[in-house]
Coordinates of C-alpha atoms (C1' of nucleotides) in Angstrom, one line a residue:
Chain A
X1399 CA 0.0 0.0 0.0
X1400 CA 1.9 2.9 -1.5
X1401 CA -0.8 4.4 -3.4
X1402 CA -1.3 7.8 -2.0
X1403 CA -5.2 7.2 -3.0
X1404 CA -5.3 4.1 -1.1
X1405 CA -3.9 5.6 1.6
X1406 CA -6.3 8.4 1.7
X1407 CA -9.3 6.2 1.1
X1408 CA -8.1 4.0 4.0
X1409 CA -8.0 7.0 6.7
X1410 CA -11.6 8.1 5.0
X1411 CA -12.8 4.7 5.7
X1412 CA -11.9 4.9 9.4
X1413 CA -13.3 8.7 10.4
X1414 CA -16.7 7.4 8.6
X1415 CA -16.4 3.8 10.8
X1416 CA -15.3 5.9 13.6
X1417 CA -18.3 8.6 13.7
X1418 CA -15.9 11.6 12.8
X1419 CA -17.9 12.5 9.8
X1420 CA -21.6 11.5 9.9
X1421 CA -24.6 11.4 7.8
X1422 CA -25.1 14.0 6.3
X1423 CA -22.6 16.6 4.9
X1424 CA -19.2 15.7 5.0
X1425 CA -15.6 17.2 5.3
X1426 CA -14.5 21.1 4.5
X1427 CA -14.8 20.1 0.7
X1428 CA -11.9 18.4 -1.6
X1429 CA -10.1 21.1 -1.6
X1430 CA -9.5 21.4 1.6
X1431 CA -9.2 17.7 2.2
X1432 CA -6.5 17.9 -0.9
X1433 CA -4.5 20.6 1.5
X1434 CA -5.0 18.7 4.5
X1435 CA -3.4 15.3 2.7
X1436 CA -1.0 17.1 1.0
X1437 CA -2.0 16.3 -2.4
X1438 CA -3.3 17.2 -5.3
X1439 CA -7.4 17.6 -5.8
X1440 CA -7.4 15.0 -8.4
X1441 CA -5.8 12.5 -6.0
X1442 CA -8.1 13.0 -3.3
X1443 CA -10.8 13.0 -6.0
X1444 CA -9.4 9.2 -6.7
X1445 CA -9.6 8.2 -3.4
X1446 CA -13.3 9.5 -3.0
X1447 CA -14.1 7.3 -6.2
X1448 CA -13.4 4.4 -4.1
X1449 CA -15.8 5.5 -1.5
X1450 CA -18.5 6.2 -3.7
X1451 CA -18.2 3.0 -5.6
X1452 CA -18.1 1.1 -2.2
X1453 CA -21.2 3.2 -1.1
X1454 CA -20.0 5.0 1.8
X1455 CA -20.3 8.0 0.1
X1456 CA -21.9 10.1 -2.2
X1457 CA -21.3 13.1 -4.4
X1458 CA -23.9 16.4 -5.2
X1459 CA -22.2 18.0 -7.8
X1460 CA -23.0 22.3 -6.5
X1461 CA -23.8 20.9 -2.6
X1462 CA -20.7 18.8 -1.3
X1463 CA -20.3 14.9 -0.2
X1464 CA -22.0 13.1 2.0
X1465 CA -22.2 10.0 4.0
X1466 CA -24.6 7.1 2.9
X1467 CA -27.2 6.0 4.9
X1468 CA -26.2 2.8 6.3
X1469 CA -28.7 -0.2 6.0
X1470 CA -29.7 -3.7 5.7
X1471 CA -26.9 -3.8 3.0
X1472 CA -24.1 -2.7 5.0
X1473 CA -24.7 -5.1 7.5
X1474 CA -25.8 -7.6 5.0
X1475 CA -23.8 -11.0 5.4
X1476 CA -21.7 -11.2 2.4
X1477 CA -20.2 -9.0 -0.2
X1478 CA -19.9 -10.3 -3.6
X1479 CA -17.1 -8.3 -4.1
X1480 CA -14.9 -9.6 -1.4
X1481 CA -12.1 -12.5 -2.2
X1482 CA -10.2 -13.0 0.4
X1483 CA -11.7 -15.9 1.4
X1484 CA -14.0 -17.5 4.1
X1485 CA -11.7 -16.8 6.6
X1486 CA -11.7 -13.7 6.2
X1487 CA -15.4 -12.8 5.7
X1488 CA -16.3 -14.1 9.0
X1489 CA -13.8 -13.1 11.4
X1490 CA -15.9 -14.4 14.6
X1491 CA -16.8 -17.8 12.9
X1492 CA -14.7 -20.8 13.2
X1493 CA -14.3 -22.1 9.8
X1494 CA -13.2 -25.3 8.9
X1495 CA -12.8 -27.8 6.2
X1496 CA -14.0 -31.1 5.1
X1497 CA -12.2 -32.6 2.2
X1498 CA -14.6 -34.6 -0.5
X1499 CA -12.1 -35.0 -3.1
X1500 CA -8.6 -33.5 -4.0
X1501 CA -6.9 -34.8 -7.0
X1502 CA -4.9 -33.1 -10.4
X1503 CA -6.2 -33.3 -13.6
X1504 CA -6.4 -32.3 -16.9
X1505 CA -8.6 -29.3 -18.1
X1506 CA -11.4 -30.3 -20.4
X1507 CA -12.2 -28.1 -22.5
X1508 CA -14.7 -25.5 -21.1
X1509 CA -11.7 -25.5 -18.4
X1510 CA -9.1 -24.7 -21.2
X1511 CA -11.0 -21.2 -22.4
X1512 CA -12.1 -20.6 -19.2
X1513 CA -8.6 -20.8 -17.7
X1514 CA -6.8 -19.7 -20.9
X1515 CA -5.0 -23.3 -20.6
X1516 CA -3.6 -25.5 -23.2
X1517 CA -4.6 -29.6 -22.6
X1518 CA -1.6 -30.6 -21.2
X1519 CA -1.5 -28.0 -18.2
X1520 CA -2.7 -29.6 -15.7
X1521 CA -5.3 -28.5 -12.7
X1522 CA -6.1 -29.4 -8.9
X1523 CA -9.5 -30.4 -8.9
X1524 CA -10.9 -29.7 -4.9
X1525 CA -14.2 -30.8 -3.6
X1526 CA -14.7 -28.6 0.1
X1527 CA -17.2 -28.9 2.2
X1528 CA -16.8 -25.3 4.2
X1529 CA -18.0 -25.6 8.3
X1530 CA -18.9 -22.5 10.1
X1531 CA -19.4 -23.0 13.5
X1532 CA -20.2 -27.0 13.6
X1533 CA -22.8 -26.3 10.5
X1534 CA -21.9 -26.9 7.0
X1535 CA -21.7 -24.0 4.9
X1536 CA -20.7 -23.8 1.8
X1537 CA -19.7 -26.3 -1.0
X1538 CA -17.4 -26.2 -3.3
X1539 CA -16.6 -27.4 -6.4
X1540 CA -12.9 -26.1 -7.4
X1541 CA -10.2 -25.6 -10.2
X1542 CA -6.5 -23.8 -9.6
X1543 CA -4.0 -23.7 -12.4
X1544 CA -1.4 -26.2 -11.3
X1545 CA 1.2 -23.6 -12.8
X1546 CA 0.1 -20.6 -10.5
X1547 CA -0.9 -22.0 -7.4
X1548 CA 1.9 -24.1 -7.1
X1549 CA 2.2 -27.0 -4.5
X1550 CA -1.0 -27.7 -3.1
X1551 CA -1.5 -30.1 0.1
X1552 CA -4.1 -31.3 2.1
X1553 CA -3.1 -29.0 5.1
X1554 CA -3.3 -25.8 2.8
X1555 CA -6.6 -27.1 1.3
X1556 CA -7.9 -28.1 4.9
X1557 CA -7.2 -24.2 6.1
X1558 CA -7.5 -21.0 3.8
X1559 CA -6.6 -21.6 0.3
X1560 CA -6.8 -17.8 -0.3
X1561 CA -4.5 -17.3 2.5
X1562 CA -1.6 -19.2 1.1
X1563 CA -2.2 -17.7 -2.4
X1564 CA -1.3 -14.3 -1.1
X1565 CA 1.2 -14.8 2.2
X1566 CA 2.9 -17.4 0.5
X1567 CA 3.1 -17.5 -3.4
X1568 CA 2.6 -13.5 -2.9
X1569 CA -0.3 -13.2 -5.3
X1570 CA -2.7 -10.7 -5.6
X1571 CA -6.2 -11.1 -6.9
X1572 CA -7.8 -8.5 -9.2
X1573 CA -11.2 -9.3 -10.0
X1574 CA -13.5 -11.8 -10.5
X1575 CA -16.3 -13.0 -13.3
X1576 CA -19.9 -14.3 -11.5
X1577 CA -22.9 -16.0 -12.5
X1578 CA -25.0 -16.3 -9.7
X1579 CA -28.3 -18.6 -10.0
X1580 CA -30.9 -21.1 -7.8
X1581 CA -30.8 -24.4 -8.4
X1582 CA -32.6 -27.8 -7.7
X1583 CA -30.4 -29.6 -5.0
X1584 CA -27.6 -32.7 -6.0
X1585 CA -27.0 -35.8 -4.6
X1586 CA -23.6 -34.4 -3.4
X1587 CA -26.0 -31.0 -2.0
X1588 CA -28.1 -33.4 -0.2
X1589 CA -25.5 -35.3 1.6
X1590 CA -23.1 -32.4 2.6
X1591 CA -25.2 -29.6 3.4
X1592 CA -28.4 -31.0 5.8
X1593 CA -30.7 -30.4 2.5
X1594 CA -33.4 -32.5 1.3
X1595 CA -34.4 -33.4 -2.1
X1596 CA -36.6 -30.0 -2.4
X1597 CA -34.3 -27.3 -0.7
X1598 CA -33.2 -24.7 -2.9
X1599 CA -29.9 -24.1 -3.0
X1600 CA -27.8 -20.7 -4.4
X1601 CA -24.9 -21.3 -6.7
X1602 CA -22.0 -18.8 -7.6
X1603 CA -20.1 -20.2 -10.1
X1604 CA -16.5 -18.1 -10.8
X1605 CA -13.4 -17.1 -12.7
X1606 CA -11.0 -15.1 -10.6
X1607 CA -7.9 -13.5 -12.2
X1608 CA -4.9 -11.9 -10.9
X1609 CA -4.2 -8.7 -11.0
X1610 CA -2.4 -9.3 -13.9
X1611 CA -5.2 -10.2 -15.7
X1612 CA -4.4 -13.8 -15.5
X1613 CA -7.2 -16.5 -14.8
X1614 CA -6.6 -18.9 -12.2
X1615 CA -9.8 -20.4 -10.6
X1616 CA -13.1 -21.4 -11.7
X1617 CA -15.7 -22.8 -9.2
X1618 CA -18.8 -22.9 -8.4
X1619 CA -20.2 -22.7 -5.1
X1620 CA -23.6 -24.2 -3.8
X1621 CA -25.4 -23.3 0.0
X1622 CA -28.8 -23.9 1.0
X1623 CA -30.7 -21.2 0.6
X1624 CA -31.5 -20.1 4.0
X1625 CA -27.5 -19.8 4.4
X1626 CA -26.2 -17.5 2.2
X1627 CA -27.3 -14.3 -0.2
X1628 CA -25.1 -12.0 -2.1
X1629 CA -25.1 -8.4 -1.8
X1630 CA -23.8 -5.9 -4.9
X1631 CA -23.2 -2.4 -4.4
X1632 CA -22.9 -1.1 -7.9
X1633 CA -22.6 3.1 -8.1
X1634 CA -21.6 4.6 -11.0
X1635 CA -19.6 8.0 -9.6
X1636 CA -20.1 10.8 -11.1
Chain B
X1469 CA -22.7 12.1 -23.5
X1470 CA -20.7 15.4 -23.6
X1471 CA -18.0 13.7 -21.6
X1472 CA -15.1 12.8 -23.6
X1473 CA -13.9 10.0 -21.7
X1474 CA -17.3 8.6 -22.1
X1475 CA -17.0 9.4 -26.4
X1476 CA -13.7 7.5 -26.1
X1477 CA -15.1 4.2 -24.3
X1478 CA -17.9 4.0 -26.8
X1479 CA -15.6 4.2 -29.7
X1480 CA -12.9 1.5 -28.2
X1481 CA -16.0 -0.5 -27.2
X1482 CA -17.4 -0.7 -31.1
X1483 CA -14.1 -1.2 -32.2
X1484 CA -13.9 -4.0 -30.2
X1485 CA -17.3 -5.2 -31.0
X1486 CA -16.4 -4.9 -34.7
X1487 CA -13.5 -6.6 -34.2
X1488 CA -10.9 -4.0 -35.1
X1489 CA -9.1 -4.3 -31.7
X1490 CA -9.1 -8.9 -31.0
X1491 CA -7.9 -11.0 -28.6
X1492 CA -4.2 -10.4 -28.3
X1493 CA -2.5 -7.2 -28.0
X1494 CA -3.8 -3.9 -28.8
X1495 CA -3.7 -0.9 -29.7
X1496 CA -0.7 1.3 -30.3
X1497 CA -0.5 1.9 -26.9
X1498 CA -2.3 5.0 -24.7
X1499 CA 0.2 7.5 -26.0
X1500 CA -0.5 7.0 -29.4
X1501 CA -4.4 6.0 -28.4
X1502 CA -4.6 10.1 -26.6
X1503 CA -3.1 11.1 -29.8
X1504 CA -5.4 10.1 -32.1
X1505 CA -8.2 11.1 -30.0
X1506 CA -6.7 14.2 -29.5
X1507 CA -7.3 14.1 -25.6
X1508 CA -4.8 13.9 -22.8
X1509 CA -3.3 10.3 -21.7
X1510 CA -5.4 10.9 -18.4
X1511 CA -8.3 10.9 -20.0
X1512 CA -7.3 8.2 -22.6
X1513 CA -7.1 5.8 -19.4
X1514 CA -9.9 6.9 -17.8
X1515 CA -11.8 5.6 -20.8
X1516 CA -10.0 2.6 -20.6
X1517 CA -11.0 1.9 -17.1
X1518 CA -14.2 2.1 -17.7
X1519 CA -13.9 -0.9 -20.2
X1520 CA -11.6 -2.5 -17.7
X1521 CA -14.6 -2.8 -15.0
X1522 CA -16.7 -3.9 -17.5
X1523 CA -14.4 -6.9 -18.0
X1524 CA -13.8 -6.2 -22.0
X1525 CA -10.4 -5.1 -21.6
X1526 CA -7.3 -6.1 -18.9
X1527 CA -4.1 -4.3 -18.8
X1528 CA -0.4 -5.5 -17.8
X1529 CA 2.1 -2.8 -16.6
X1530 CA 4.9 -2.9 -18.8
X1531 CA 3.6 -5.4 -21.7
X1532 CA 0.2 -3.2 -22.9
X1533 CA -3.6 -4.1 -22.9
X1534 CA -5.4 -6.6 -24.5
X1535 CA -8.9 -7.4 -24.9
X1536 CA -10.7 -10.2 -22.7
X1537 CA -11.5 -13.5 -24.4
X1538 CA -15.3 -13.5 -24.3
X1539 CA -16.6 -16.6 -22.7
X1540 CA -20.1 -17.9 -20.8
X1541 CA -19.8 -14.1 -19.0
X1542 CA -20.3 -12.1 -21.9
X1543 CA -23.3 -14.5 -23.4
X1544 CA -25.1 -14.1 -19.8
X1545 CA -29.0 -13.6 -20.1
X1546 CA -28.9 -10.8 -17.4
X1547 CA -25.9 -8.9 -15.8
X1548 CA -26.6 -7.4 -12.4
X1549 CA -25.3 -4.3 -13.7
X1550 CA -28.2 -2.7 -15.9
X1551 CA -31.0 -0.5 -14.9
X1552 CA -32.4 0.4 -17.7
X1553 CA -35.3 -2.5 -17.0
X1554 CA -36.1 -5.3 -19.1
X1555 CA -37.3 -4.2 -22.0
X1556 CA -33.7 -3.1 -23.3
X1557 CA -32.1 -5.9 -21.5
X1558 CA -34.1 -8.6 -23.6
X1559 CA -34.2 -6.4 -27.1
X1560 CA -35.5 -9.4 -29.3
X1561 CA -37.9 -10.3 -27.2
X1562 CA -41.7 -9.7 -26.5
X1563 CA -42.0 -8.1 -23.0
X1564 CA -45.4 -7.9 -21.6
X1565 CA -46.9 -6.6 -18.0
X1566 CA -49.9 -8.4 -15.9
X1567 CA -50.6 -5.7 -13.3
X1568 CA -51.6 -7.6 -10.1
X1569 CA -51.7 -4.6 -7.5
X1570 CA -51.4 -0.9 -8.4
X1571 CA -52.2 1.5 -5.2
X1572 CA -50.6 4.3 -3.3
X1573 CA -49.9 4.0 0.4
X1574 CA -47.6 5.7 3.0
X1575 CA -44.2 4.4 3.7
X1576 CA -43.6 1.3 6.4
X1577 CA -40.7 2.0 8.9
X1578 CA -38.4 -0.4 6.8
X1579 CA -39.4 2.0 3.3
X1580 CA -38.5 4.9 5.4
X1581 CA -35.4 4.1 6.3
X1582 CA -34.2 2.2 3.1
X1583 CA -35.8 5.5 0.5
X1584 CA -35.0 8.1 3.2
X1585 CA -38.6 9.3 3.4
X1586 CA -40.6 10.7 6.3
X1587 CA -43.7 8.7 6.9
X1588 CA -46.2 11.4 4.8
X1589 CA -44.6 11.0 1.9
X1590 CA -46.1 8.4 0.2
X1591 CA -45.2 5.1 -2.6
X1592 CA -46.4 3.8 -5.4
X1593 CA -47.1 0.1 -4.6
X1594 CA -47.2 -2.6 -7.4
X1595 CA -47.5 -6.1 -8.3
X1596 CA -46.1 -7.0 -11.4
X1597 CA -45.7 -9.8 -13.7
X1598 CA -43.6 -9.5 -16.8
X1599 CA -44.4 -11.6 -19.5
X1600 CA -41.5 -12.7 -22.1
X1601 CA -42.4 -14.2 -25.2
X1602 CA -45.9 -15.5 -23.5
X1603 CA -43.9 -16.9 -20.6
X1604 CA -44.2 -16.3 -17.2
X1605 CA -40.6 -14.5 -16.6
X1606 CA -40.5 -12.3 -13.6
X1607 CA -42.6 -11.6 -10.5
X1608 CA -42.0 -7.4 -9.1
X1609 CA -42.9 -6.4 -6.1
X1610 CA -41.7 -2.6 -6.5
X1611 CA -41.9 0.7 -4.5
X1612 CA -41.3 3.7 -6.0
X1613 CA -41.0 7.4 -4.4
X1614 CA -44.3 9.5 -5.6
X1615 CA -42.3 12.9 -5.2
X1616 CA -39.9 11.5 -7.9
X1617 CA -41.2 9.2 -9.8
X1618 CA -44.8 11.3 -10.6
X1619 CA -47.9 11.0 -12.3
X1620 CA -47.6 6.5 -12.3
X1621 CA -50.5 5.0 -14.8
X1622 CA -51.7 2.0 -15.7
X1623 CA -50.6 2.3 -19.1
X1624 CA -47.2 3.4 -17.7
X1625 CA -47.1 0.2 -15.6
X1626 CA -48.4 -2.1 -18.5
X1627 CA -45.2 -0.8 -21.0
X1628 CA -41.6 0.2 -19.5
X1629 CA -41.5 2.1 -16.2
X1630 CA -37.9 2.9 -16.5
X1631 CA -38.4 3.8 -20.1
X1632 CA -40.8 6.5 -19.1
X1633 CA -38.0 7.4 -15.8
X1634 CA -35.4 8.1 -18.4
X1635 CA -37.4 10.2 -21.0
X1636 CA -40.4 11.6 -19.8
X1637 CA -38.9 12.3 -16.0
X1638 CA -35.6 12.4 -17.4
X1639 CA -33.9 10.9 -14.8
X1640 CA -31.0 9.5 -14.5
X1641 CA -29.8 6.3 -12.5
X1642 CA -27.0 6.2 -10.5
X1643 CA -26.4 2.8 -9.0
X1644 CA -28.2 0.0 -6.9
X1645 CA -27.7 -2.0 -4.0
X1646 CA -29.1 -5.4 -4.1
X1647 CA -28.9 -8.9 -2.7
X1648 CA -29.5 -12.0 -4.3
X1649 CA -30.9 -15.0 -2.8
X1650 CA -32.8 -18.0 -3.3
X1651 CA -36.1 -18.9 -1.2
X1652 CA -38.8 -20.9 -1.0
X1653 CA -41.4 -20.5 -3.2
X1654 CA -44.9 -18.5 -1.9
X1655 CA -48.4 -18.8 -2.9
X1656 CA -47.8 -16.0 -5.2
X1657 CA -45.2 -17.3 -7.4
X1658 CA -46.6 -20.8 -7.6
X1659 CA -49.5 -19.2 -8.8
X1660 CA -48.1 -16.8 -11.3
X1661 CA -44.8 -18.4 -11.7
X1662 CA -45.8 -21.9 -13.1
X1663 CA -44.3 -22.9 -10.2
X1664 CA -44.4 -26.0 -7.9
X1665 CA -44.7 -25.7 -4.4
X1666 CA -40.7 -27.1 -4.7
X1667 CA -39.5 -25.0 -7.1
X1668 CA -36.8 -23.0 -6.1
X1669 CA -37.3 -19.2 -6.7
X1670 CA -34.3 -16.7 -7.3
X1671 CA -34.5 -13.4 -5.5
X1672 CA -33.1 -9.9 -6.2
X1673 CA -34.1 -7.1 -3.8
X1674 CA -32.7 -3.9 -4.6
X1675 CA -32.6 -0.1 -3.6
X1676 CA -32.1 2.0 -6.9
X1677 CA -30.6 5.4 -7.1
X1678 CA -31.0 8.3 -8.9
X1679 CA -27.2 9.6 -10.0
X1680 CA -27.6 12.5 -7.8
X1681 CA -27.7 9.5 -4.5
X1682 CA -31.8 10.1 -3.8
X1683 CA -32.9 6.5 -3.6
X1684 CA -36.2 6.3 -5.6
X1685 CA -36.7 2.4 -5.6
X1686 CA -37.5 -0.3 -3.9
X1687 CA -38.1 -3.7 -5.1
X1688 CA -37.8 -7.6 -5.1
X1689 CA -38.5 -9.3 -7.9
X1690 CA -38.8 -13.5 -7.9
X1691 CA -38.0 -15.7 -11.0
X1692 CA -38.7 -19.6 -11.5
X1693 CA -34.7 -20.7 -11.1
X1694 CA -35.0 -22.1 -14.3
X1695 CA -35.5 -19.0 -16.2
X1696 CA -32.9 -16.7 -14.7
X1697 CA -29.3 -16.1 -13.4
X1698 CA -27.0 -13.3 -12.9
X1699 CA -23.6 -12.2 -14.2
X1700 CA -20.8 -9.8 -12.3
X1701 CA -18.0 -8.4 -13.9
X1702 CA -16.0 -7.4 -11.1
X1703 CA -12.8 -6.2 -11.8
X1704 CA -10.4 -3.7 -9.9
X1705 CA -8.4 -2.0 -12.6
X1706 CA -5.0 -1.4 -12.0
Chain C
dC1489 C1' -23.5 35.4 -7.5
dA1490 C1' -20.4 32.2 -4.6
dG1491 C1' -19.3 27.6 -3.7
dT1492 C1' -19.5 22.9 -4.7
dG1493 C1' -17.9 18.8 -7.4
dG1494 C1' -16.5 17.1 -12.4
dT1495 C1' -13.5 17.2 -16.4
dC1496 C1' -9.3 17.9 -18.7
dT1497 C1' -4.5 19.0 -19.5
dA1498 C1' 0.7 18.6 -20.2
dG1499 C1' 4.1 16.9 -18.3
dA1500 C1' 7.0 14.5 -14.6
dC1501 C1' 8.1 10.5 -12.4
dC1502 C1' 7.5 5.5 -10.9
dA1503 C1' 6.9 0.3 -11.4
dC1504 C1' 7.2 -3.5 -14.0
dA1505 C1' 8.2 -6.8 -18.1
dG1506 C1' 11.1 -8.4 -21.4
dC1507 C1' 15.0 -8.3 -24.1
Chain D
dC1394 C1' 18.0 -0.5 -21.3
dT1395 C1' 13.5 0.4 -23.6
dG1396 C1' 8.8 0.4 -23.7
dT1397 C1' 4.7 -0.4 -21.4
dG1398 C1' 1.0 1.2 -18.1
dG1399 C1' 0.2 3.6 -13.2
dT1400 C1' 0.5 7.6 -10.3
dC1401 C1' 0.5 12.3 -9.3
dT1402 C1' 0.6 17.3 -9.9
dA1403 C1' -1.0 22.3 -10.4
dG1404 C1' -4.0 24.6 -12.4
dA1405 C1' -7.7 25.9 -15.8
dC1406 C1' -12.2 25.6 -16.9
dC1407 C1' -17.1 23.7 -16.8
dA1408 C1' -21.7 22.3 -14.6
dC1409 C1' -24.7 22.5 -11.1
dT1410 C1' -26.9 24.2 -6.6
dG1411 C1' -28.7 27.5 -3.8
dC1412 C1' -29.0 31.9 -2.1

DNA sequence: CAGTGGTCTAGACCACAGC
DNA sequence: CTGTGGTCTAGACCACTGC
């Protein structure tokens, strides 16, 4: 985090968590902020964008900036936009792991575009069954590019995949491709997550890419219904 | 569209579209891209980042940009991103309206809060189905702000709401929150729906805004899980 | 009118990839 | 080292709001 606009919208984050500026209007204006920062009004302009995309904030062109209302959505149990991992989304939970299947493979080919892959590079294939708090969670179906998330074991797998993808190969994650749907529950659904053969269940299927642009996942994950939604801000700034 | 950053996406995006610009490298780079538009290379990349959340294009420090391969993602039937209702989302298709409810009433505590009204100023209220090519699609359960979105009519209803929000009102949308889960189904959809009483029903609930941040919408809307999913392109540009 | 945020510039400098 | 894209600046000008 050397991005002066990072920076910024990191301390802008905090005195909105923290109370200092409230709904309603906001700070002495960009300029001032800009002074206050010691940088320039397009910079602090940058930072904002981040804000306003998140939904903390937002912008009256001739009035000023002003902090969002917080509702349901902020307190809403999952981002969509969030890939850090299980782990991480739930900070009180205890999450665990149950391991279906783990094996390496190679891509057919949906796998191949999907993953930008030729047929001889192989992938790990993962079955998880995610655990939060005794009750099963989430289950997923997984693909990694051998080549990119190098060495694999059961111990990784069994804790936070995402974890070791960026403490230990060092790789950072820049976005992500979603198809989100309902779905009529599996064999595999009903034995794994307490379902019966008429609970519906919501499935995010994904591609997530570095920041480099480079694919390196696709999964899809399934949870009964009653476990899990998906919340989306989406705010075009001005 | 008197934005030139916004003159520039639309151009790279039809080049794209047409093919000009394929899968691979680029174009000459954004020097010789700011050039040709005549603009600065600020605003060059500002157009480019645009096209960069919206997954078409993905840039690499030190090697150039290149356009996305287009997969399952950019064949989706509905990306979570578009307000501009159904009727432009499904352009080849027949889109109908049953009206179920139409009626003005004062806002609930929960409308209150999530529209930021005071509890005199009233809603629209409607049931809606829409109808694509003669089948049962979508099930709306909408609230819209009377103060903005004025003078609601049947015949509105029956046709494109957001059609007559953009040109008659001529408002403009600025963003969403919304959450998407699955659920049980309810008497409603199974009876509107084709539904079962075990089909499983997708949800979207979502708070629309106006671009100015006024929230002006309410709304859930139910689909059969069978006829519906929902894409996000969710990419952090660089 | 004054004050707000949005756009745009011309150029400097940095970070990274690949030869 | 060269060429790519990313960041940042200082300041000009525009668009909108509200008095």
């Amino acid at each position: 985090m050397s991005k002066k606009y990072e920076e910024i919208a990191e301390e802008l984050r905090r005195r909105i968590d923290q109370g200092i500026y409230r709904e309603g209007k906001m700070l002495p204006q960009q300029i001032a902020l800009a002074e206050e920062f010691g940088v320039s009004r397009m910079t602090l302009k940058k930072a904002m964008d981040i804000l306003a995309m998140e939904g903390l904030l937002f912008r009256k062109r001739g009035v000023g900036t002003f902090v969002h209302k917080s509702t349901l959505w902020n307190t809403a149990n999952y981002k969509a936009t969030e890939y850090r991992g299980l782990t991480v989304q739930l900070p009180d939970k205890k999450v665990e792991s149950e391991i279906i299947s783990f094996d390496i493979q190679f891509p057919t080919e949906k796998l191949q575009t999907l993953l930008m892959l030729d047929s001889n590079e192989a992938v790990y294939h993962i079955v998880r069954l995610r655990i939060v708090d005794k009750k099963p969670y989430i289950l997923e179906d997984t693909y990694y590019v051998v080549d990119i998330v190098k060495n694999l074991t059961e111990e990784i797998i069994y804790e936070s995949i995402y974890e070791y993808i960026r403490s230990n190969l060092e790789l950072k994650v820049g976005g992500a491709y979603r198809k989100i749907s309902a779905d009529i529950p599996t064999e595999l659904d009903i034995e794994h997550l307490e379902a019966t053969d008429r609970t519906p269940i919501l499935e995010v299927e994904q591609v997530v890419y570095l920041a480099n642009g480079v694919p390196f996942e696709y999964s899809k994950s399934r949870s009964r219904y009653d476990m899990r939604s998906y919340t989306i801000t989406d705010i075009i700034p001005n």
